[in-house]
Coordinates of C-alpha atoms (C1' of nucleotides) in Angstrom, one line a residue:
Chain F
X1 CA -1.2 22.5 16.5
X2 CA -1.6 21.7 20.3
X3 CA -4.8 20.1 21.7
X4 CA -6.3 23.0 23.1
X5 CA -7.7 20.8 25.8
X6 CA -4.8 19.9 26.8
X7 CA -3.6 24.4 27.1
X8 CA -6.9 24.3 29.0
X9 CA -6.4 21.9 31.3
X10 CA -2.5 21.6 32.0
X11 CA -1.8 25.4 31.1
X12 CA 1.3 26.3 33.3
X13 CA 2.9 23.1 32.2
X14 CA 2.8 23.7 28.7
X15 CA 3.2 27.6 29.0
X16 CA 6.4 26.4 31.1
X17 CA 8.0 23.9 28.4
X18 CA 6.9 26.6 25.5
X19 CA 9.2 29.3 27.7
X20 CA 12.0 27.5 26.8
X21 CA 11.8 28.0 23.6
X22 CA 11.2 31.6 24.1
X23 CA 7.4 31.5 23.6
X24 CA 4.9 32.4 26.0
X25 CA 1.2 32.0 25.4
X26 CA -0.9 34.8 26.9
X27 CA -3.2 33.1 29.7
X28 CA -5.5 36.1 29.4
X29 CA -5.9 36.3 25.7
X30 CA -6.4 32.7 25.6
X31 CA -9.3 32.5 27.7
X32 CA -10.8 35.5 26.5
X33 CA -10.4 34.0 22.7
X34 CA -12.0 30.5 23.5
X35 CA -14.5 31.4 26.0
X36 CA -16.0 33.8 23.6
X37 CA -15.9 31.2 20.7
X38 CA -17.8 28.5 23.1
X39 CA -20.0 31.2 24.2
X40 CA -21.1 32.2 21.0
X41 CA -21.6 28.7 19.7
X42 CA -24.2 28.4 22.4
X43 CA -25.9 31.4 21.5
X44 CA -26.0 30.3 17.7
X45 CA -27.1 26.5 18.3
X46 CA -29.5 27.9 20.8
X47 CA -31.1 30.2 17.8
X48 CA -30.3 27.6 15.2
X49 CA -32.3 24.4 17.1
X50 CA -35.4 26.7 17.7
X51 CA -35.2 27.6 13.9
X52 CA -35.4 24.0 13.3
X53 CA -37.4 23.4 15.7
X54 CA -40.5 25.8 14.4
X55 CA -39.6 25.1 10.7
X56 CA -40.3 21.1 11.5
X57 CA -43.6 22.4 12.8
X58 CA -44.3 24.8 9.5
X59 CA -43.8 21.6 7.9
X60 CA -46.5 19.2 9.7
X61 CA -49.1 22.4 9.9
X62 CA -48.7 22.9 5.9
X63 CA -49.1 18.9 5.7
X64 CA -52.6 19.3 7.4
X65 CA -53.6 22.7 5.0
X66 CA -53.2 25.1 8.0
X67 CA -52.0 28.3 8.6
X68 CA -48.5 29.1 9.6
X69 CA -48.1 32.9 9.1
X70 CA -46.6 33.2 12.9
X71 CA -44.4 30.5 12.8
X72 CA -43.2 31.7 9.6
X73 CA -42.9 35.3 11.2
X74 CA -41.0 34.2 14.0
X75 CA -38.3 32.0 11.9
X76 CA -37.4 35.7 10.3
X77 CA -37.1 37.3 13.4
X78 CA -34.4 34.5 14.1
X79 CA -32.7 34.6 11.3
X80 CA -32.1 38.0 12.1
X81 CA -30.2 37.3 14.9
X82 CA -29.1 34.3 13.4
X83 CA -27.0 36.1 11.0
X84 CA -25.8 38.5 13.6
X85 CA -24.3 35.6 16.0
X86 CA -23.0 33.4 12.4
X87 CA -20.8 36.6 11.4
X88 CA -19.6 37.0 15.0
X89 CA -19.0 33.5 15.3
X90 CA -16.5 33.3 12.1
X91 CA -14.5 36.3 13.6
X92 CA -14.4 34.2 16.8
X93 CA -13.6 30.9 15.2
X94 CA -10.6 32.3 13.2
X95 CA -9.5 34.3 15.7
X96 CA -9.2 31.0 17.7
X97 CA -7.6 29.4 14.8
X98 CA -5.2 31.7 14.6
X99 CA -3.7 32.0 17.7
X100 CA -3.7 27.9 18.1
X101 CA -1.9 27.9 15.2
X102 CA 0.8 30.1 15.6
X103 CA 1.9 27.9 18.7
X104 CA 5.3 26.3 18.6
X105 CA 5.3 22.2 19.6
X106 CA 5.9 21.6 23.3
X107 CA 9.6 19.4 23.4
X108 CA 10.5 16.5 23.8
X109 CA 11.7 15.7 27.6
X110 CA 15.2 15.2 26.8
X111 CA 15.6 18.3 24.4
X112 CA 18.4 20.3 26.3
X113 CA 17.6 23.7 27.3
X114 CA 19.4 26.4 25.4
X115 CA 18.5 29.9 23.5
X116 CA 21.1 29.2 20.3
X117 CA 22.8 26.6 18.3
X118 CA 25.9 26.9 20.5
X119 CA 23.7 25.4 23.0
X120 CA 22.8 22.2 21.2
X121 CA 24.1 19.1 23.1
X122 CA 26.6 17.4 20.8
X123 CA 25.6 13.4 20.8
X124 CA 28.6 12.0 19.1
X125 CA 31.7 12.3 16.5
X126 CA 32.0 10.0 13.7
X127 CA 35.4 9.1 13.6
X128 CA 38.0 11.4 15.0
X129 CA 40.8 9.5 13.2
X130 CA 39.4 10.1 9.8
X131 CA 39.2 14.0 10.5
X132 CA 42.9 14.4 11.8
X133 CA 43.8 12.3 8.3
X134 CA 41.8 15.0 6.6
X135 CA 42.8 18.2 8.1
X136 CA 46.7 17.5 7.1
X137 CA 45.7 18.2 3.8
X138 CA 45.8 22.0 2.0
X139 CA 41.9 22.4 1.6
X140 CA 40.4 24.6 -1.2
X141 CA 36.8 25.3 -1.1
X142 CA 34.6 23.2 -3.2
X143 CA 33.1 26.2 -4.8
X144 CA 36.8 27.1 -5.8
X145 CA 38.2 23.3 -7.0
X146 CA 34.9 23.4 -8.7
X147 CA 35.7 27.0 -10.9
X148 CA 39.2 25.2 -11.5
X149 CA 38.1 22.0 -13.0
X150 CA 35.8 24.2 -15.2
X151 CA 32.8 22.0 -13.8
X152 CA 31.1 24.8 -11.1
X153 CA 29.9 28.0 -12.2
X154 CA 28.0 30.8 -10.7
X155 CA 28.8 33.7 -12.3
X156 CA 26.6 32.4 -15.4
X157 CA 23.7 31.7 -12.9
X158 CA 23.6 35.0 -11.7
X159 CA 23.5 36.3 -15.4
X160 CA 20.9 33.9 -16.2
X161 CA 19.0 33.9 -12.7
X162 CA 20.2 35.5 -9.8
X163 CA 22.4 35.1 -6.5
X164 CA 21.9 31.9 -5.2
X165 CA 21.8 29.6 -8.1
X166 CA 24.4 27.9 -10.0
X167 CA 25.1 25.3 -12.3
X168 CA 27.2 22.2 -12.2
X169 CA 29.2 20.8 -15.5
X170 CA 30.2 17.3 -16.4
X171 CA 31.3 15.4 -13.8
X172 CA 30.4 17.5 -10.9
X173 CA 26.7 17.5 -12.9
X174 CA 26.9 13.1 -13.2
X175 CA 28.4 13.2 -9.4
X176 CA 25.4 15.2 -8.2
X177 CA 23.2 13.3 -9.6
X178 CA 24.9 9.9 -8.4
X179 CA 24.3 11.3 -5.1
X180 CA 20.7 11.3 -5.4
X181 CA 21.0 7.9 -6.8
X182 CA 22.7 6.5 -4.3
X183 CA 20.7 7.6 -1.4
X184 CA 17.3 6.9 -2.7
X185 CA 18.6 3.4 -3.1
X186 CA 19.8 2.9 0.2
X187 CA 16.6 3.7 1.2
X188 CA 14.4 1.7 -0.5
X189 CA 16.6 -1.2 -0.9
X190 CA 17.9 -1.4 3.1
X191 CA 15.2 0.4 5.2
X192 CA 11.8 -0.5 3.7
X193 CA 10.9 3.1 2.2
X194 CA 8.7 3.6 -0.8
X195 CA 10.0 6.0 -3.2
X196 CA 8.1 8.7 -4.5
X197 CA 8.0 11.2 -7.2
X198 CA 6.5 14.6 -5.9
X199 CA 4.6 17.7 -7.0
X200 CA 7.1 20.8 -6.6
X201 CA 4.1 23.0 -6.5
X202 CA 1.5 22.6 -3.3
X203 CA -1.3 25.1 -1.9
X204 CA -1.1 26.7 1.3
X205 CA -3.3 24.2 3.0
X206 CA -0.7 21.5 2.5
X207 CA 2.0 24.2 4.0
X208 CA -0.7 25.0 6.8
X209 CA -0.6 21.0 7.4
X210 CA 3.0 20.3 8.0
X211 CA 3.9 24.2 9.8
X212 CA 5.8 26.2 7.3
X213 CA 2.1 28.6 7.3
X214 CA 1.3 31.0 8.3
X215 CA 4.2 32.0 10.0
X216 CA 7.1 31.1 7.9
X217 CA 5.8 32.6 4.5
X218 CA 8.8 34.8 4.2
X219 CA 10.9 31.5 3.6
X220 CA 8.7 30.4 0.7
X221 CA 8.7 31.0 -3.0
X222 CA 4.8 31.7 -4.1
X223 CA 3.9 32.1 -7.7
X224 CA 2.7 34.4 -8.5
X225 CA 0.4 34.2 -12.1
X226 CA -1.9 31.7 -10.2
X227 CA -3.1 32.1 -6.9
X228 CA -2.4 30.2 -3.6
X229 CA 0.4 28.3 -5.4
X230 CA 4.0 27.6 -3.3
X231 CA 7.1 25.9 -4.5
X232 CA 7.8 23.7 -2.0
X233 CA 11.5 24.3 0.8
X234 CA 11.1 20.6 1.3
X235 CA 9.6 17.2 0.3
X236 CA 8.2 16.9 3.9
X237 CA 5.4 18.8 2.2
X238 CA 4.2 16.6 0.0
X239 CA 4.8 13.6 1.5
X240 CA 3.5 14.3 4.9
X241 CA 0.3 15.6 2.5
X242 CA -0.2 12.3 1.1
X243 CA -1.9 11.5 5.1
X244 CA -4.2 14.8 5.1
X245 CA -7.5 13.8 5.8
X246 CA -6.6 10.1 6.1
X247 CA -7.6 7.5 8.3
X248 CA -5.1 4.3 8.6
X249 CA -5.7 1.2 9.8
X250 CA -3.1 0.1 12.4
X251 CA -1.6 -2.5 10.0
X252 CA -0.7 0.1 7.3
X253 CA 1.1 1.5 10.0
X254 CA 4.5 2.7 10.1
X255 CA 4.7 3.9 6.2
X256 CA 7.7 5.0 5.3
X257 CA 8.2 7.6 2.2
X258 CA 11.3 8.8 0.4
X259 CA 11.7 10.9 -2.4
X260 CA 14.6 12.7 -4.2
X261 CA 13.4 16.5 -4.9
X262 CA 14.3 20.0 -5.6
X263 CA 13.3 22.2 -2.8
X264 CA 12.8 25.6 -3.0
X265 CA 13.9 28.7 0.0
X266 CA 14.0 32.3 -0.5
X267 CA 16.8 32.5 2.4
X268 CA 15.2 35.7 3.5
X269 CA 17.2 37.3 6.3
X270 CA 20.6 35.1 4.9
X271 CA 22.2 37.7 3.2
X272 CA 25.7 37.6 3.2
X273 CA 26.0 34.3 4.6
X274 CA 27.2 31.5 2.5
X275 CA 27.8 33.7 -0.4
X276 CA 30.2 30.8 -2.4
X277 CA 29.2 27.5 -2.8
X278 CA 26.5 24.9 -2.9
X279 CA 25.8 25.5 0.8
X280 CA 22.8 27.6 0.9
X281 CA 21.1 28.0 -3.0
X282 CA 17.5 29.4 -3.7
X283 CA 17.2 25.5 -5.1
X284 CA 18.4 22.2 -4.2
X285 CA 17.7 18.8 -4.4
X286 CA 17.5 16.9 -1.2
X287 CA 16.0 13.5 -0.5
X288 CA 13.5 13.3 2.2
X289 CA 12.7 10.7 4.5
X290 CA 8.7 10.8 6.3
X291 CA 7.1 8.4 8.8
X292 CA 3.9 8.1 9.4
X293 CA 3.3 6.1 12.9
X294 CA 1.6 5.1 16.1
X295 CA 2.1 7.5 18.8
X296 CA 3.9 4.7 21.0
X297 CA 6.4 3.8 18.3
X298 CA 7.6 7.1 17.3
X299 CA 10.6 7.5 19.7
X300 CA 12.0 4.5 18.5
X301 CA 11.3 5.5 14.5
X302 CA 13.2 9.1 14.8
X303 CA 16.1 6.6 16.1
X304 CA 15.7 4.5 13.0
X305 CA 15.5 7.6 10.7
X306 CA 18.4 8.9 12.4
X307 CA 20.7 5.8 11.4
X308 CA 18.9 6.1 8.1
X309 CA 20.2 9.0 7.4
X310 CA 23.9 8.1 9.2
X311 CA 24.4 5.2 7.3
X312 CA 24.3 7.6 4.0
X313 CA 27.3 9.6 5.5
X314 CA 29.5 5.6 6.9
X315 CA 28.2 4.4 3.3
X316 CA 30.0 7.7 1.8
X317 CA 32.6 7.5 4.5
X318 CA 32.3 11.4 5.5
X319 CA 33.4 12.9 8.9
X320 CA 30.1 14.0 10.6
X321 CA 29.0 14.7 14.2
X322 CA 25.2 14.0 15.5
X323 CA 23.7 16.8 17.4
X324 CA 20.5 17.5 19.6
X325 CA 19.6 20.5 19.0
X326 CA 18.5 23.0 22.3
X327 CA 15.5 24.7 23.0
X328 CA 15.6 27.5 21.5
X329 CA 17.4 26.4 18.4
X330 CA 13.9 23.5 17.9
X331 CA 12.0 23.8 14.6
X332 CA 8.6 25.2 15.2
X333 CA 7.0 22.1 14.3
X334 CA 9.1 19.9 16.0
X335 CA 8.7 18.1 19.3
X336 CA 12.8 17.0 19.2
X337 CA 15.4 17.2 16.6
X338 CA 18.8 15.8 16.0
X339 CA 20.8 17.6 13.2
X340 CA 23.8 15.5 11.5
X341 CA 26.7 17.9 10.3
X342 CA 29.1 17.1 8.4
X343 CA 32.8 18.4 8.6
X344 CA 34.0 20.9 6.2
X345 CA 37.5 21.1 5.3
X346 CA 37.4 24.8 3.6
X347 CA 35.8 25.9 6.6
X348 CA 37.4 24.4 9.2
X349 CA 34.0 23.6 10.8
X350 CA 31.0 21.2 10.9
X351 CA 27.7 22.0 8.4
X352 CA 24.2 20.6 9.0
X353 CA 23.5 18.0 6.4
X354 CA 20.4 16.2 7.8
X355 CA 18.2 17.5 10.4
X356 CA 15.8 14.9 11.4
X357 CA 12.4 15.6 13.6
X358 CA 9.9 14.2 15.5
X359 CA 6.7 15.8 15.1
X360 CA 4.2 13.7 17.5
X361 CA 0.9 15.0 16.9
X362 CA 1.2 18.4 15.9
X363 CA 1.4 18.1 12.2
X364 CA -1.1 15.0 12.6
X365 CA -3.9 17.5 14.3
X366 CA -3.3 20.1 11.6
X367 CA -3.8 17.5 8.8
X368 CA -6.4 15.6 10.5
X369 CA -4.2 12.4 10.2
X370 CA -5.4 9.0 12.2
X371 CA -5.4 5.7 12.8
X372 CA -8.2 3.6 14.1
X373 CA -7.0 1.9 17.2
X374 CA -7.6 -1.9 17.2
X375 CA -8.4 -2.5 20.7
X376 CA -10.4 0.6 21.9
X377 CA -11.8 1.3 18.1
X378 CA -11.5 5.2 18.5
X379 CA -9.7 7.2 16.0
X380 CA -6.8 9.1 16.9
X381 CA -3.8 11.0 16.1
X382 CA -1.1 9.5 14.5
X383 CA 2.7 10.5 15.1
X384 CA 4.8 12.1 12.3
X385 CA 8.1 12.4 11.4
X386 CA 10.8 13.0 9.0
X387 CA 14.3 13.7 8.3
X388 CA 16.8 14.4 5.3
X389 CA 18.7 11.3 4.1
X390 CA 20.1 13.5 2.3
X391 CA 20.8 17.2 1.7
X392 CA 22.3 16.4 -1.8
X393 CA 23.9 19.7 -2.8
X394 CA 25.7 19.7 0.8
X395 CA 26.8 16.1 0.2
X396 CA 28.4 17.4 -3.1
X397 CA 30.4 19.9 -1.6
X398 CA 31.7 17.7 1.2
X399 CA 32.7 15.2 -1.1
X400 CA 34.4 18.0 -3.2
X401 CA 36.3 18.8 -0.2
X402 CA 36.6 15.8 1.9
X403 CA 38.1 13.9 -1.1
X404 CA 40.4 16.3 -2.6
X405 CA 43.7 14.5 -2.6
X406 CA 47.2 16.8 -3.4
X407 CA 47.6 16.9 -6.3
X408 CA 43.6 18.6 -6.8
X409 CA 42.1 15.8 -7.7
X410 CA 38.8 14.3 -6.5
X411 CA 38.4 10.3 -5.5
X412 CA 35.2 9.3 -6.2
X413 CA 34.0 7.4 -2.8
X414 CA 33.7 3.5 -4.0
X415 CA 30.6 3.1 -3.2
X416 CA 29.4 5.5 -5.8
X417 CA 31.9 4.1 -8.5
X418 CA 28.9 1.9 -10.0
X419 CA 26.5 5.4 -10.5
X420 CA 29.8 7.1 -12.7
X421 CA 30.3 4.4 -15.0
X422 CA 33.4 3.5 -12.7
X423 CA 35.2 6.8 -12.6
X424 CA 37.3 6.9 -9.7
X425 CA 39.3 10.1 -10.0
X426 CA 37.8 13.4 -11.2
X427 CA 41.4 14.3 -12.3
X428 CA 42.4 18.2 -11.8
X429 CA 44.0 18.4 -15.5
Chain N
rG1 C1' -9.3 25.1 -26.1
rG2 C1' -14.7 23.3 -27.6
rA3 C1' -19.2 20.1 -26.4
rG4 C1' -21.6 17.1 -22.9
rA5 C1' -22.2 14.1 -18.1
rG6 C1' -21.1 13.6 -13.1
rU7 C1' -19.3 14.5 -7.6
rU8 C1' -24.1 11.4 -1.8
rG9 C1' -21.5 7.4 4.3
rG10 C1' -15.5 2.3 3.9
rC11 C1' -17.4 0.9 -1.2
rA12 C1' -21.6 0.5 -4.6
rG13 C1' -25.9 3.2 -5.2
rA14 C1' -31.3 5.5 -4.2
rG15 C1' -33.1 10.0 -2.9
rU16 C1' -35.4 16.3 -7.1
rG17 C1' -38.3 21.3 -1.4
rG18 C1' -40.5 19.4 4.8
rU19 C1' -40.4 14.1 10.4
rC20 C1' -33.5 12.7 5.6
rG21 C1' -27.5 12.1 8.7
rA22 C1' -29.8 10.0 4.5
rA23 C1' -33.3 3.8 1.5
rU24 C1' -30.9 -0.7 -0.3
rG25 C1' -26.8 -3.9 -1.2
rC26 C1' -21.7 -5.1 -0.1
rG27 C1' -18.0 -4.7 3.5
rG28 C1' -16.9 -4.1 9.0
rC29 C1' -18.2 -5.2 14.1
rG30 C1' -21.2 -8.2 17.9
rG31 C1' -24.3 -12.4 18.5
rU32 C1' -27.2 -17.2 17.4
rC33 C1' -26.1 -21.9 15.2
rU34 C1' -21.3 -25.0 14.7
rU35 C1' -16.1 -29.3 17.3
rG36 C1' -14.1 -25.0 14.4
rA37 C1' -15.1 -22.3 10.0
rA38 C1' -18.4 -21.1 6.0
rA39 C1' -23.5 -20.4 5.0
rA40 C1' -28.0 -18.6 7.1
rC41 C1' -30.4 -15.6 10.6
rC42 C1' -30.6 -11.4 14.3
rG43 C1' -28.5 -6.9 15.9
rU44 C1' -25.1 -3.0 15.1
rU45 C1' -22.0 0.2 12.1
rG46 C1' -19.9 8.1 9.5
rA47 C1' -17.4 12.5 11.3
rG48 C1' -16.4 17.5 13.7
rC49 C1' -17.9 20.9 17.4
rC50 C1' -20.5 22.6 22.3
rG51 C1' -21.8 20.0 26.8
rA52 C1' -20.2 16.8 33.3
rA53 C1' -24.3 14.4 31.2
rA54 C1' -28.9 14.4 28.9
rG55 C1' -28.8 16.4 24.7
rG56 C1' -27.9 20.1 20.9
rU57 C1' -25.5 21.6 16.4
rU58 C1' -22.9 21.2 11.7
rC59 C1' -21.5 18.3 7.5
rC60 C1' -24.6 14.9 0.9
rG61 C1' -17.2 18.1 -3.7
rG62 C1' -15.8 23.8 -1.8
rG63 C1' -18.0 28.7 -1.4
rG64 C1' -22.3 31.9 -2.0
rG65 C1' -27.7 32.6 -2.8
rU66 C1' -33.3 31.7 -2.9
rU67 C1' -36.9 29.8 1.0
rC68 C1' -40.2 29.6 7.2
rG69 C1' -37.5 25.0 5.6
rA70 C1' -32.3 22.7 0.7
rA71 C1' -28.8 16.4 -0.5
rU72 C1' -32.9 18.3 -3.7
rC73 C1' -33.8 24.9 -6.8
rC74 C1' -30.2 29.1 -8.6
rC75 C1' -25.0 31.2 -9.1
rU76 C1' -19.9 30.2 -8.7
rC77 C1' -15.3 27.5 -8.1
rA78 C1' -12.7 22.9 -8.0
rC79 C1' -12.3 18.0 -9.5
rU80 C1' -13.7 13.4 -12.3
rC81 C1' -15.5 11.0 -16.8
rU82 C1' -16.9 10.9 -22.3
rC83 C1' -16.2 13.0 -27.3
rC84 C1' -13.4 16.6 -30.4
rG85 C1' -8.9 19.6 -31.0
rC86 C1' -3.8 20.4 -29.5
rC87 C1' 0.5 18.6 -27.2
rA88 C1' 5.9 16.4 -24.0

RNA sequence: GGAGAGUUGGCAGAGUGGUCGAAUGCGGCGGUCUUGAAAACCGUUGAGCCGAAAGGUUCCGGGGGUUCGAAUCCCUCACUCUCCGCCA
């Protein structure tokens, strides 16, 4: 959410940096929506502090045995009234909610301007070398070594479940779960993060707090026996949760959170798209990377996240590119974001693997997450961020395919050697 | 699943219909004293919203009700604790 002082007072310059993302807030309808709120919550304090005001006075005259039959007359007549302005003044107040919360982030000053993914500004290429070694090879699809070796099968998950799903055998299965291993690891052991273990089931509030409601509930799984319950698409959920209506102390500040989860999309308005494969399933695990931190530090902590997230990929030696994503192609939530895409043999092209986000203040205001500041003592917004470190399924499938040798089999990267009880070839026969 | 007890400010804990945003203690902050610190003493110390300000208003787990007036009474939901049962 954006400080609607801030829409008040600088409105073409927000209005202008929202255009480029394609949004436009109605001046008009703004005004019209918080003048009327502010003008009825004069009207109902107004009624409310005489109320109090007399019903003080009831109190003292009672004390002193005397009569109060025209205070107490009067008091109903406001309440009347009172309840008239009250019922206004929650049609007002949610009307107001509403519309401040179904505004997109302003960006970040360096996001490029764009309307599309073609647009995004490419940062940088791994390692050019290493992709010219790989594309000599004859490729095969992961999804299609994977049916070979008898260890990937979707087919049974649609039997059993539906498009979208599928299951992983033996190695593949122990591989997968190195994966998540691995990364988690590397986090806690090399960049400070604390690693935790998540609810896969929030409420709406929690989903209200980081951005995916109200507008995104098309993308979300809600169960439906018990009301108000969502599986969550990501860990940021929970984890940025954990700072709802908290109150940090500078020094706890930056905390870092990781955890390894399954996430949960319906990929409404997919269809067709990434039919085959591990690339885009109703559930995945992923491990999630959030940052709670001081407004002044968080440029510097989406760079640290970033190479967070990287070093996975040098660690796991994979050809990837870092990208800044445009305008238009900008999360909702986000204030800049830099996707890491890794290259795909089978499709000749480069994936997203990690999309990483600065949030400033926007999930912060929706979550009523702060800091007292040392020096001035006030409480105020603190800065969030996160990023994948990372998509795990994805990883699979570019391992799959990026370590395919020619005679079919798979080399298992080294550095994962000590999570497969030392396996280094998943052999094609 | 059954029976009972709770939920009050950063924490502990009073308050059972009127001047209570809330006693008291601890903690925090500021000061006196001290070479410095501790102790002692004095003062101060919740948040949101409206307002230029003065000030007003709301909040005692959430929601609803009774009343001129609710932290206090009633209903309801959530959560916590104790006992019993069941269970990975």
């Amino acid at each position: 959410m954006l400080d609607p002082k801030k829409i008040r007072e600088n409105f073409d310059e927000i209005n202008s940096i929202l255009n480029k993302r394609n949004f436009i807030i109605d001046k008009k309808k703004f005004e019209s929506i918080d003048n009327n709120r502010k003008n009825i919550i004069a009207d109902t304090e107004s009624l409310q502090n005489k109320k109090n005001t007399i019903s003080k006075e009831i109190g003292i005259l009672k004390s002193k045995g005397e009569e109060t039959t025209l205070q107490t007359e009067s008091v109903e007549q406001i309440n009347l009234e009172l309840k008239e302005k009250q019922s206004l003044l929650i049609k007002a107040e949610d009307e107001y909610n509403d519309f401040l919360l179904n505004i997109p982030n302003i960006l970040h000053k360096s996001v490029p301007h764009g309307k599309s993914d073609i647009d995004n500004k490419i940062i940088k290429y791994s390692n050019d070398e290493n992709l010219e070694k790989m594309t000599k090879n004859t490729f095969v699809d992961h999804s299609e070594i994977g049916k070979l070796l008898n260890l990937y099968d979707q087919d049974i998950a649609v039997k059993m479940s539906s498009s979208r799903f599928s299951l992983l055998f033996g190695s593949f299965a122990q591989l997968h779960r190195a994966l998540g291993s691995f990364m988690i690891d590397e986090h806690i052991n090399n960049h400070g993060y604390t690693e935790v273990n998540v609810p896969l089931i929030v409420n709406s509030d929690s989903l209200l707090g980081t951005g995916q409601l109200p507008k995104f509930k098309d993308d979300l799984f809600e169960l439906k026996n018990k009301k108000n319950f969502f599986l969550i698409p990501t860990a940021e959920v929970p984890l940025t949760n954990i700072f709802q209506n908290k109150i940090f102390d500078e020094d706890e500040l930056p905390t870092k959170y990781t955890s390894l989860s399954y996430c949960f999309r319906s990929e409404a308005g997919s269809y067709g798209k990434d039919t085959k494969g591990l690339i885009r399933q109703h559930q995945f695990e992923k491990v999630e990377l959030v940052n709670a931190v001081m407004p002044s530090k968080s440029d510097e902590a989406l760079d640290s996240l970033l190479n967070c997230a990287e070093k996975i990929l040098q660690l796991l030696d994979l050809p990837y590119r870092k990208v800044l994503l445009c305008s238009g192609d900008t999360g909702f939530s986000s204030y800049i974001t830099y996707d890491l895409e890794v290259w795909m043999p089978s499709q000749n092209s480069y994936r997203e693997i990690s999309s990483c986000s600065n949030f400033g203040d926007f999930q912060a205001r929706r979550l009523n997450s702060k800091y007292k500041d040392k020096s001035s003592k006030k409480k105020q917004f603190i800065h969030t961020l996160n990023g994948s470190g990372l998509a795990v399924g994805r990883t699979l499938a570019a391992i799959i395919e990026n370590y395919q040798n020619k005679d079919g089999d798979i080399e298992i990267p080294d550095i994962l050697r000590p999570y497969m009880n030392n396996m280094k070839l998943i052999k094609r026969y």
